[in-house]
Short mmCIF file of C-alpha atoms in Angstrom, two decimals:
data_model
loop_
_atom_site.label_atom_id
_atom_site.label_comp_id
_atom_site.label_asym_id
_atom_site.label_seq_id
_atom_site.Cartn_x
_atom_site.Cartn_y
_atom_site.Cartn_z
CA UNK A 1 176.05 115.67 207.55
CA UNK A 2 179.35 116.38 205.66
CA UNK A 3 180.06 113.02 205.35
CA UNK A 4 176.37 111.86 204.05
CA UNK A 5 176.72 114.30 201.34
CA UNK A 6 179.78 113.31 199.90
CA UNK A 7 178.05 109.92 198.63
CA UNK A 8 175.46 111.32 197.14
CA UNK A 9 175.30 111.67 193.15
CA UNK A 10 175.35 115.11 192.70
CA UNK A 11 178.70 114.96 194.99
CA UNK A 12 179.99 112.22 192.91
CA UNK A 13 179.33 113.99 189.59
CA UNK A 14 180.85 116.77 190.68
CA UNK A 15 184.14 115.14 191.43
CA UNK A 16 183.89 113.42 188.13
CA UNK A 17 183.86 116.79 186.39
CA UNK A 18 186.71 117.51 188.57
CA UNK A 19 188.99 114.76 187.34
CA UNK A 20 188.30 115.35 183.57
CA UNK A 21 189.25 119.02 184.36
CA UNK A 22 192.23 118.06 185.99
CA UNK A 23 193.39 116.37 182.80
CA UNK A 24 192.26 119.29 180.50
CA UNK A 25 193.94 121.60 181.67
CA UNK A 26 197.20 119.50 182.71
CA UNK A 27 197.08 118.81 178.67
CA UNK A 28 196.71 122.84 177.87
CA UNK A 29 199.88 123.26 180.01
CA UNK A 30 202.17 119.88 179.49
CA UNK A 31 203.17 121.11 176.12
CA UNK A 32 204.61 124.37 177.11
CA UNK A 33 207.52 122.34 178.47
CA UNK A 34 208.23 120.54 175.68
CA UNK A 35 208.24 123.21 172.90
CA UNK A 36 212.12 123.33 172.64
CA UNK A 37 212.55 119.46 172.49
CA UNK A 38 209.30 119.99 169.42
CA UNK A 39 211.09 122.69 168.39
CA UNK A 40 214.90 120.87 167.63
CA UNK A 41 213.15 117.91 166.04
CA UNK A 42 211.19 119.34 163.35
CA UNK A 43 213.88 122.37 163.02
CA UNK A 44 211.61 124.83 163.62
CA UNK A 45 211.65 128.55 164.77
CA UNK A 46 210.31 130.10 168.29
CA UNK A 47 207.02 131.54 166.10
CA UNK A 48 206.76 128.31 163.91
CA UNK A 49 206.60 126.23 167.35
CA UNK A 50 204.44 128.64 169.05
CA UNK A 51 201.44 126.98 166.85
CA UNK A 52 201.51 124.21 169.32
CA UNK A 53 200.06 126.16 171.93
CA UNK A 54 198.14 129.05 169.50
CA UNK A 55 196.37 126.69 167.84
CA UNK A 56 194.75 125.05 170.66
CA UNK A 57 194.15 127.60 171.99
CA UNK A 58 192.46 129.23 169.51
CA UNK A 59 190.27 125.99 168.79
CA UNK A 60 189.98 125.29 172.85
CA UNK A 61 188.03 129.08 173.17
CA UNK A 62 185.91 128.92 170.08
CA UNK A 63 184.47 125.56 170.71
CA UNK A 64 183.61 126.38 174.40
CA UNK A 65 181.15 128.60 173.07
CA UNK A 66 179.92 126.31 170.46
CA UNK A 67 179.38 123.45 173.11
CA UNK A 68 177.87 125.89 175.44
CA UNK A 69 174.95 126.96 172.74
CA UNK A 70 174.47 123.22 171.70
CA UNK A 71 173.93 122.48 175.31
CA UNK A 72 170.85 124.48 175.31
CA UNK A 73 169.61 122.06 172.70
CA UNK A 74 171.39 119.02 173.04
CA UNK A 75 171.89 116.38 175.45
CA UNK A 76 174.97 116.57 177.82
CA UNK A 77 175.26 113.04 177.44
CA UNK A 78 175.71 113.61 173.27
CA UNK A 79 178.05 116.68 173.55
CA UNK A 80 180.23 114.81 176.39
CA UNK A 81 180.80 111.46 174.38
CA UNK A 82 181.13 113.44 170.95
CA UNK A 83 183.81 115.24 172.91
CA UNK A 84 185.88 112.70 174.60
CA UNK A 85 185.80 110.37 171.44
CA UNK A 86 187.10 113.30 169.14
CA UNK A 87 189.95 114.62 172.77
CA UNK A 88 191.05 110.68 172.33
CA UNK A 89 191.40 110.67 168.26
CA UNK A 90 193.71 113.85 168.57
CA UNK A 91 195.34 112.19 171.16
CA UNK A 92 196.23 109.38 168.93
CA UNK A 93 197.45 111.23 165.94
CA UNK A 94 199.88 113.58 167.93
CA UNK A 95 201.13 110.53 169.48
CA UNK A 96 201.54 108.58 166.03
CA UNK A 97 203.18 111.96 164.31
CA UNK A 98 205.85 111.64 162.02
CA UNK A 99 205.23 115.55 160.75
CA UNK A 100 204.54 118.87 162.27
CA UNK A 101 201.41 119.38 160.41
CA UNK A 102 200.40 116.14 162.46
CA UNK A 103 201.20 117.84 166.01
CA UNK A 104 199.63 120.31 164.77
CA UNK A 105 196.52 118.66 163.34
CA UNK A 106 196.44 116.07 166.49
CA UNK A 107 196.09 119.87 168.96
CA UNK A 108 193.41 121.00 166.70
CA UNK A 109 192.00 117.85 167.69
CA UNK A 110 192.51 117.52 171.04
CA UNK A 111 191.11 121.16 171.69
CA UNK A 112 187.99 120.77 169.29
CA UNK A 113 187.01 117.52 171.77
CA UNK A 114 188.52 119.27 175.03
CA UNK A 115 186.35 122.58 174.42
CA UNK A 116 183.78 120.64 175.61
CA UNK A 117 185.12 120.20 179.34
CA UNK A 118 184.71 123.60 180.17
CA UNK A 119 181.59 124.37 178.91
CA UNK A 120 179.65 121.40 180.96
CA UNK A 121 182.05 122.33 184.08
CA UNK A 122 180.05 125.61 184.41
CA UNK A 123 176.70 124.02 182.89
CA UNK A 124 176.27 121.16 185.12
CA UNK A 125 176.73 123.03 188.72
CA UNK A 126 173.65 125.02 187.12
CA UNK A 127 171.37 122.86 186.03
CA UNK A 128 171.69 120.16 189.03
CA UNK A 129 172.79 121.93 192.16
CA UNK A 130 170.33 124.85 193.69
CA UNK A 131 172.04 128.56 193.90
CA UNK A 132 171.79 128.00 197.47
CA UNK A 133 174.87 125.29 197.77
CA UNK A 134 176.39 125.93 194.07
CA UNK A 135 179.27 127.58 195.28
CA UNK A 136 180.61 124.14 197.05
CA UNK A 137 180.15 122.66 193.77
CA UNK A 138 182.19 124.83 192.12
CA UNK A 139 185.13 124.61 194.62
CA UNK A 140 184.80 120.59 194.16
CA UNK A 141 185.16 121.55 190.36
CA UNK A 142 187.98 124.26 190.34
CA UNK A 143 189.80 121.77 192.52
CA UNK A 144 190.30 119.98 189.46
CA UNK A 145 192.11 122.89 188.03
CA UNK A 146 194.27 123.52 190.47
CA UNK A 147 195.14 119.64 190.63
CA UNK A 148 196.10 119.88 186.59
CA UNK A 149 197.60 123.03 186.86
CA UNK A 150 200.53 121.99 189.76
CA UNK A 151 200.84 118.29 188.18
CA UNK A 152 200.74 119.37 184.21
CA UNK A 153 204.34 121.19 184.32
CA UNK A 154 206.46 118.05 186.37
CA UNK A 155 204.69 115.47 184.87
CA UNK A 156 205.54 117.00 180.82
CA UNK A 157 209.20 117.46 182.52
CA UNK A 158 209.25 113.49 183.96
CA UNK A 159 207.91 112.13 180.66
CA UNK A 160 209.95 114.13 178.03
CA UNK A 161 212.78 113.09 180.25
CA UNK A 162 212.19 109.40 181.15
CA UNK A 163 210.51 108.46 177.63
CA UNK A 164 209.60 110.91 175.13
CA UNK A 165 207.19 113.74 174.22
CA UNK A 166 205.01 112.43 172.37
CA UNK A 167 203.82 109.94 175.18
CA UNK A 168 202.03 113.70 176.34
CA UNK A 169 199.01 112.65 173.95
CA UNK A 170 198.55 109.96 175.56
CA UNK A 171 196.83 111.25 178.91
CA UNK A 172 193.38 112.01 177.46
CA UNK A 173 192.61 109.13 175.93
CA UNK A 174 192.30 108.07 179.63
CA UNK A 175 189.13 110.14 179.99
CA UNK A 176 187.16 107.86 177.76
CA UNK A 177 186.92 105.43 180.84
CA UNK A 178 184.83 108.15 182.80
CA UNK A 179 182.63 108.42 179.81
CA UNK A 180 180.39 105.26 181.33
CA UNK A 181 180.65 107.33 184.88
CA UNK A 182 178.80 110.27 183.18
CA UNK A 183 175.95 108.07 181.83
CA UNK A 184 175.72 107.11 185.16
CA UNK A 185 175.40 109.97 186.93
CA UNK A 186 173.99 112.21 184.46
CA UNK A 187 170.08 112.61 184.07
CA UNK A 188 169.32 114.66 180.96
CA UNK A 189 167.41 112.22 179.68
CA UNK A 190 164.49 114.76 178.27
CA UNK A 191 165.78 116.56 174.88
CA UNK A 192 166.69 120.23 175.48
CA UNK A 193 164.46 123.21 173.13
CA UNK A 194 164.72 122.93 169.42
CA UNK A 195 166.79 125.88 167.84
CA UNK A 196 168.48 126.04 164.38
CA UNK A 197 172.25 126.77 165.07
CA UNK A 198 173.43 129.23 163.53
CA UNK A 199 176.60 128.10 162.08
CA UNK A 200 177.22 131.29 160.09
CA UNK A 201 177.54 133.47 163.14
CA UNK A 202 179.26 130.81 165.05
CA UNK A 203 181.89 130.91 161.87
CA UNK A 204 182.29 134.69 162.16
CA UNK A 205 182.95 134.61 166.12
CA UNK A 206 185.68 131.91 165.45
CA UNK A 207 187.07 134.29 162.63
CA UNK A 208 186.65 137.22 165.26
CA UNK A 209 188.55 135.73 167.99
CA UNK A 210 191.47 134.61 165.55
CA UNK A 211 191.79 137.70 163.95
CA UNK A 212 191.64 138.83 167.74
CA UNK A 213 194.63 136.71 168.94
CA UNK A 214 196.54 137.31 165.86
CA UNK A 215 196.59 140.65 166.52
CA UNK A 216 197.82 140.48 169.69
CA UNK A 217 200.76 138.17 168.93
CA UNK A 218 201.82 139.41 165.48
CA UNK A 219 200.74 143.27 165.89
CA UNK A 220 200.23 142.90 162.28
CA UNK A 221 198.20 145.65 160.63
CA UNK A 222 196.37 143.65 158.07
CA UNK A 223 195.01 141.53 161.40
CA UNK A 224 194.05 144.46 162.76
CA UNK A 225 191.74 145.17 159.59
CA UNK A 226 190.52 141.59 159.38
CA UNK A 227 189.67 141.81 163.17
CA UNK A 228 187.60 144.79 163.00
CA UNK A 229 185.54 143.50 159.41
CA UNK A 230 184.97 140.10 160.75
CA UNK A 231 183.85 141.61 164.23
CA UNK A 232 181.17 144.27 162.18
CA UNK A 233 180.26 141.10 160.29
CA UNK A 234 179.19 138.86 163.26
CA UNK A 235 177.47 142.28 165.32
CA UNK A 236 175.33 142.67 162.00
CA UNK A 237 175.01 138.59 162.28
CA UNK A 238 173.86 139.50 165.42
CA UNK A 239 171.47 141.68 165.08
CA UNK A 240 169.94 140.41 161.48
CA UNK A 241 169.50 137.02 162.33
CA UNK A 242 166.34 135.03 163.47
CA UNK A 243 168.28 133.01 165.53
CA UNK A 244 171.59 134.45 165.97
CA UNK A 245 174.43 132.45 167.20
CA UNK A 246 174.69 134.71 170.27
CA UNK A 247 171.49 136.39 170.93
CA UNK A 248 171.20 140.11 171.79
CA UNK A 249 169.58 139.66 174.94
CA UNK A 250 172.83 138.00 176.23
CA UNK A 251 174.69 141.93 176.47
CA UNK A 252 171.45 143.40 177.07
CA UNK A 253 171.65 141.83 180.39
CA UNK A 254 174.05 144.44 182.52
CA UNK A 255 175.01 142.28 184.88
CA UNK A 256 176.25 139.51 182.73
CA UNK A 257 177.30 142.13 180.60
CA UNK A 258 179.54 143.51 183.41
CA UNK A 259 180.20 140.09 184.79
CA UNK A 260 182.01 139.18 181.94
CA UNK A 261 184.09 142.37 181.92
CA UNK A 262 185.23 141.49 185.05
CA UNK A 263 186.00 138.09 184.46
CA UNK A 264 188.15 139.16 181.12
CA UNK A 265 190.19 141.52 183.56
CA UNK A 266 190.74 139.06 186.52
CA UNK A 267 191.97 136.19 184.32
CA UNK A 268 194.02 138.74 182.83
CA UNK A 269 195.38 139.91 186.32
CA UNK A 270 195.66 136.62 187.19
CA UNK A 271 197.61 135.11 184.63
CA UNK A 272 200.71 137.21 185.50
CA UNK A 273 201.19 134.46 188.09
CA UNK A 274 202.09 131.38 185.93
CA UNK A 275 203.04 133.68 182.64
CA UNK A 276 205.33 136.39 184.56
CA UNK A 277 206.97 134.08 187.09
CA UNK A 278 208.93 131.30 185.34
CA UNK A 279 210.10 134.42 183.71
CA UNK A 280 210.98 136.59 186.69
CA UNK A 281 213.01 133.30 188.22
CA UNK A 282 215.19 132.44 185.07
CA UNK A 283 215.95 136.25 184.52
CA UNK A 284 216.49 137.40 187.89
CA UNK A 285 217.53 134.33 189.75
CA UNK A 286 218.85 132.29 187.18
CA UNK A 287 216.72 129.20 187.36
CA UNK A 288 216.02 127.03 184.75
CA UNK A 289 213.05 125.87 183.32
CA UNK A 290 212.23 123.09 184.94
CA UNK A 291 213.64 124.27 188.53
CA UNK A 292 211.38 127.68 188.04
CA UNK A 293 208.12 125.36 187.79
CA UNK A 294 208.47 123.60 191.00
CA UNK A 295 208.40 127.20 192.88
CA UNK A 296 204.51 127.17 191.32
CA UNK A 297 203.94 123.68 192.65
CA UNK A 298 203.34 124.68 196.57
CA UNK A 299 200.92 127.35 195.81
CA UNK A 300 198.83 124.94 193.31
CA UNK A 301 198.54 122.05 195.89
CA UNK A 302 196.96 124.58 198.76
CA UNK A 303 194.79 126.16 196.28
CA UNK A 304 193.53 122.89 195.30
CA UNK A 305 192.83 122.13 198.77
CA UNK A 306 191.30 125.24 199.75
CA UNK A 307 188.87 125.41 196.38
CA UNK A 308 186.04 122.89 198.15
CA UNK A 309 186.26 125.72 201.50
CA UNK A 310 186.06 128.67 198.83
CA UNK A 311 182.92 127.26 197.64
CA UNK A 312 181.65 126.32 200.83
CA UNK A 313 182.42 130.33 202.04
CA UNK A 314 180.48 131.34 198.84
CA UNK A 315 177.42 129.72 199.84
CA UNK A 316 177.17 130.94 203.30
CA UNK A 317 178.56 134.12 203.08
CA UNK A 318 177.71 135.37 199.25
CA UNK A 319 179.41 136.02 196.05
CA UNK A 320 180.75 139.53 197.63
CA UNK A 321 182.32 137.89 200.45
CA UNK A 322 184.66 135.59 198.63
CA UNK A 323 184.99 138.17 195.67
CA UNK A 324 186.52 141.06 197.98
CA UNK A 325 188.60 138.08 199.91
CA UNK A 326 190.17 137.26 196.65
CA UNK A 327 191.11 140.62 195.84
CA UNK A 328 192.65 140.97 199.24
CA UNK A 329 194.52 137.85 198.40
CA UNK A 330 195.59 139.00 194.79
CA UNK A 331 196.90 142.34 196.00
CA UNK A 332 199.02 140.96 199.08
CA UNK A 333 200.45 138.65 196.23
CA UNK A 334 201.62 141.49 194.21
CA UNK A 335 202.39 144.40 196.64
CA UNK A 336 205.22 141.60 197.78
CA UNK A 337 206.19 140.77 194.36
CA UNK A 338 206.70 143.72 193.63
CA UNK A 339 208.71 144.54 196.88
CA UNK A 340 210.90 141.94 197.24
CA UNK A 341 210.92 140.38 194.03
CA UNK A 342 214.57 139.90 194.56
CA UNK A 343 214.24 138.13 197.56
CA UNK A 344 214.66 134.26 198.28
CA UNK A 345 212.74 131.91 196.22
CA UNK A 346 211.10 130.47 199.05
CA UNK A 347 209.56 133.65 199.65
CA UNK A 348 208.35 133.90 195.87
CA UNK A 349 206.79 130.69 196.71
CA UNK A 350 205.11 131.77 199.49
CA UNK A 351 203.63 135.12 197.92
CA UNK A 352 202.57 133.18 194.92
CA UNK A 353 200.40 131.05 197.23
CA UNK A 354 198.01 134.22 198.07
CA UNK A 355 197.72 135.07 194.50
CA UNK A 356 196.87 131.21 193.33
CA UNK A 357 194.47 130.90 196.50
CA UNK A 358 192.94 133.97 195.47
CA UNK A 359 192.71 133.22 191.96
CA UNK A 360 190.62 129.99 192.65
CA UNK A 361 188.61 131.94 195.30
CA UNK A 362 187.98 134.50 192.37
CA UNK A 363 186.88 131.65 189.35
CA UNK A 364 184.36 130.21 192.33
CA UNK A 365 183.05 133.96 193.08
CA UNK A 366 182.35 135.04 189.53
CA UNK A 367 181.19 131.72 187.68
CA UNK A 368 178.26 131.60 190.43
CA UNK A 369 177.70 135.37 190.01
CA UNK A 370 177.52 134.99 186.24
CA UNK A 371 175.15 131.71 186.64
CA UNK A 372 172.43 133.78 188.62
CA UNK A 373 172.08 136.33 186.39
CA UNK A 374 171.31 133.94 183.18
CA UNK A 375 167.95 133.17 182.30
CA UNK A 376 168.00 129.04 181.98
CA UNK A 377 167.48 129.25 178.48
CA UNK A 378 170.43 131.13 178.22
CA UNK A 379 173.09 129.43 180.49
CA UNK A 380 174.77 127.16 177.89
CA UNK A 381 176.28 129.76 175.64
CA UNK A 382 176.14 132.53 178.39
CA UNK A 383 178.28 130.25 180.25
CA UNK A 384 180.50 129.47 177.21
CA UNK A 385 181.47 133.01 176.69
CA UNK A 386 182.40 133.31 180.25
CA UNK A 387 185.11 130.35 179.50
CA UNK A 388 186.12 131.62 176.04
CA UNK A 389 186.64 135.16 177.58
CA UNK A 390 189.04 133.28 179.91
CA UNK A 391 191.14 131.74 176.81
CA UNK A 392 190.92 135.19 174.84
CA UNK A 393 192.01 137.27 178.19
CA UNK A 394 195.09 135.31 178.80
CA UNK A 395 196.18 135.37 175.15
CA UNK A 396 196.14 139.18 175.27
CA UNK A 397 197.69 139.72 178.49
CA UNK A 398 200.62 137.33 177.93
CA UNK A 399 201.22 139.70 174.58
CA UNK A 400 201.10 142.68 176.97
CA UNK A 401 203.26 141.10 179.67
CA UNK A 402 205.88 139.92 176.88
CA UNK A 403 205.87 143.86 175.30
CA UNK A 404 206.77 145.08 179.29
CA UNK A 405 209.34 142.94 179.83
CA UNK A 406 210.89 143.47 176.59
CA UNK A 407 210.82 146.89 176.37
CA UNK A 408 211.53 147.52 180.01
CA UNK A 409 209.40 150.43 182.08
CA UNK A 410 212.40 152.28 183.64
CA UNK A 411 213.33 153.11 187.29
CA UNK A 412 211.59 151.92 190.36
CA UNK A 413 208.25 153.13 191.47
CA UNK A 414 208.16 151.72 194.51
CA UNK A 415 210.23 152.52 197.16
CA UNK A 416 210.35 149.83 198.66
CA UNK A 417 212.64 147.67 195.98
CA UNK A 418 215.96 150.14 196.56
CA UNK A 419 218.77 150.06 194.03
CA UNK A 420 218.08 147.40 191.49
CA UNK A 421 218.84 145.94 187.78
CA UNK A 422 216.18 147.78 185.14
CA UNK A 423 215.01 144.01 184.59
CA UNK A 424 214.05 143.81 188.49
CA UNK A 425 212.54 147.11 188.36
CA UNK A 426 210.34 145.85 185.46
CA UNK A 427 208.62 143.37 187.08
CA UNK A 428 208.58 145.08 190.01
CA UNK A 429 206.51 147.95 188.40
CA UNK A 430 204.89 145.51 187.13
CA UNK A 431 203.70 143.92 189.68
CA UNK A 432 202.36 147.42 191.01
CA UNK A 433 200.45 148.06 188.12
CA UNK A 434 198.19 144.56 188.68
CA UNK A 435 197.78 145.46 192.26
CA UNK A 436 196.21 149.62 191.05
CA UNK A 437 194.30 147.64 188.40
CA UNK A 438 192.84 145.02 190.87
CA UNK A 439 191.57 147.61 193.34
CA UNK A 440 189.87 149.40 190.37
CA UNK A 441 188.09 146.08 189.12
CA UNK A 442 187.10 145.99 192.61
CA UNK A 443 185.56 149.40 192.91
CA UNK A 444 183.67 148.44 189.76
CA UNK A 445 182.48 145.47 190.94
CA UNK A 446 181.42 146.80 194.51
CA UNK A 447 179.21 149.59 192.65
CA UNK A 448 177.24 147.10 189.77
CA UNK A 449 177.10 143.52 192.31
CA UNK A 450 177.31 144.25 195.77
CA UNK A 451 173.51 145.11 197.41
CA UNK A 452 172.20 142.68 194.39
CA UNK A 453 174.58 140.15 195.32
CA UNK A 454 173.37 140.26 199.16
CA UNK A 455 170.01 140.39 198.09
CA UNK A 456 170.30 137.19 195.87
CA UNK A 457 172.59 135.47 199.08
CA UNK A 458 170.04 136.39 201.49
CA UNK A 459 166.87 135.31 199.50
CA UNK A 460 168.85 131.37 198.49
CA UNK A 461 169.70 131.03 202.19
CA UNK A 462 165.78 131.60 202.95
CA UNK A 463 164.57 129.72 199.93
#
């Protein structure tokens, strides 16, 4: 049976969105590497840099929303070849660059034709796989994260060594050649529901989330203001328009509502592992760079091969099931960082594998939770929030991780570390912190999901 459906077309498309996601996100993380080589040749400082990474980011979460409400109009077909062909002409002005306003221009790029990867990553599960085997879609998908996330790092590192780094915007334009694969597999033939887009409101969000990540990098008090005017200005948008941008309806839905609380606070949580760790090995173990990112490698490869299970376990068991097992997961990981963060590295590899694991388990658990409680008409943007609030949760925890570890937090709080440098206690409190703030997200989520989610497992498996 197992091997029957792996050639059918849903199967196949599935793996196809896998690949291109494999490549997005390597591209989100290749440059990281690369910032102090960027950095020497343009004689720039640590914030001028930065705008290597800020900017696409701040482009990538913005237009995820954007493609997710044009998919409720458009045709995937339209958004995904608008997309590629605008990832591929960033691509090929970063890699022609003779200024940093280029690498800067050719990330803008790349992100405002990437964005579109992540919204049709959560669309496409929806619209052509039933609730009742979603969940093994989603694994097939998030293996593609996993895959980009352990080969992004060595691959910027063999590159920038071997050749140079601007041969790192060269990658995407490889994912025009799946563009004839999606034709091919995808049937949205039939025009989605006329709506005006509302580019207004969709201008005020983007202004929101930049003021928003601003904020949060700069501390600057005159962000702060612009945040808070810009985000009265869309919620009036909101509620004033015909045909708002994001419609009301979306938050008056609890569950999504709630959903996507959850999901801002587990990214969040989980991004200590690849923000917090390079950090923890260079500081405390005196690791380089590029020796720190191969102690991330192990724990990407098994989650990448235990992503298609996850999904599998989602589907038979329910969203609660893998949601509470990736919790366990997450707080094993950092009740032993933050005992023996000291210890060998091998062992740092080893804890980082339950917190990876469970962080995949976690994106499979929550992105089908979110999908059932959307109304069809409402899955393209609802959907694109969901991956924007991933972007905009990892930009504000990093800030907050960076403020800990620079100001320090003091002595020990758990016992189990002994006598050790303030910097080891740090993390180590750290560490404790995520694993109280995991079992609270948990306790939230077992009181608002877990008799509906049984109820929706138990009706799919019978339907």
């Amino acid at each position: 049976m197992e091997k029957r459906s792996i050639k059918s077309p849903t199967d196949r498309l599935m793996v196809l969105v896998a690949l291109t996601l494999a490549v997005t996100v390597m591209n989100a993380t290749m440059f990281n590497i690369v910032l102090p080589e960027i950095r020497h040749e343009f004689k720039l400082s640590m914030s001028e840099v930065s705008w290597v990474s800020t900017t696409y980011l701040l482009v990538f979460a913005v237009g995820s929303v954007v493609y997710g409400k044009l998919a409720d109009a458009c045709r995937l077909k339209s958004l995904i070849t608008f997309g590629f062909i605008t990832f591929a002409a960033g691509s090929l002005v970063g890699m022609l660059s003779v200024s940093y306003g280029m690498v800067i221009a050719g990330r803008m790029l790349q992100a405002a034709g990437a964005a579109v990867i992540p919204a049709v990553s959560g669309i496409i599960p929806v619209r052509y796989v039933p609730s009742s085997t979603r969940g093994r879609a989603l694994g097939i998908t998030m293996t593609g994260g996993a895959v980009g996330s352990a080969a992004g790092p060595a691959l910027a590192a063999l590159l920038s060594s071997v050749v140079h780094w601007r041969l790192l915007f060269l990658l995407p334009v490889l994912t025009l050649l799946l563009l004839p694969l999606y034709y091919k597999y995808l049937q949205d033939d039939q025009q989605g529901r006329k709506v005006r887009m509302d580019w207004l409101g969709g201008g005020l969000l983007a202004g929101t989330i930049a003021m928003l990540l601003l904020f949060v990098t700069s501390v600057a008090q005159w962000t702060f203001i612009g945040f808070v005017l810009l985000m009265s200005a869309l919620l009036l948008r909101i509620t004033r328009a015909e045909e708002p941008f994001i419609s009301p309806r979306l938050f008056s839905n609890r569950r999504y509502a709630l959903g996507l609380g959850i999901v801002f606070m587990t990214t969040g949580i989980g991004y200590s592992l690849a923000f917090l760790t390079p950090t923890l090995l260079s500081e405390l173990h005196g690791m380089g760079d590029g020796k720190a990112g191969w102690v991330l490698v192990p724990a990407a490869v098994l989650a990448a091969l235990l992503s298609k299970s996850g999904g599998r376990a989602v589907d038979r068991k329910g969203n609660s099931f893998l949601f509470f097992l990736a919790s366990t997961l997450y707080m094993i990981c950092f009740l032993m960082m933050s005992s023996f963060s000291m210890g060998a590295q091998i062992l740092i590899a080893l804890f980082l594998i339950f917190g990876t694991v469970g962080q995949a388990f976690m994106a499979i658990s929550l992105t089908k939770t979110i999908s059932l409680a959307l109304p069809k008409d409402q899955s393209g943007v609802g959907l694109g929030l969901m991956s924007m609030m991933n972007f905009v949760s990892g930009a504000v925890f990093a800030s907050l991780y960076g403020r800990m570890v620079d100001q320090g937090i003091g002595s020990a709080w758990n016992p189990l570390i002994g006598e050790k440098s303030a910097e080891a206690n740090t993390f180590s409190n750290i560490y404790l912190l995520l694993a109280m703030l995991m079992m609270a997200v948990v306790m939230i989520y077992a009181a608002a999901f877990i008799r509906r989610s049984k109820k929706l497992h138990d009706a799919s498996s019978t339907g």
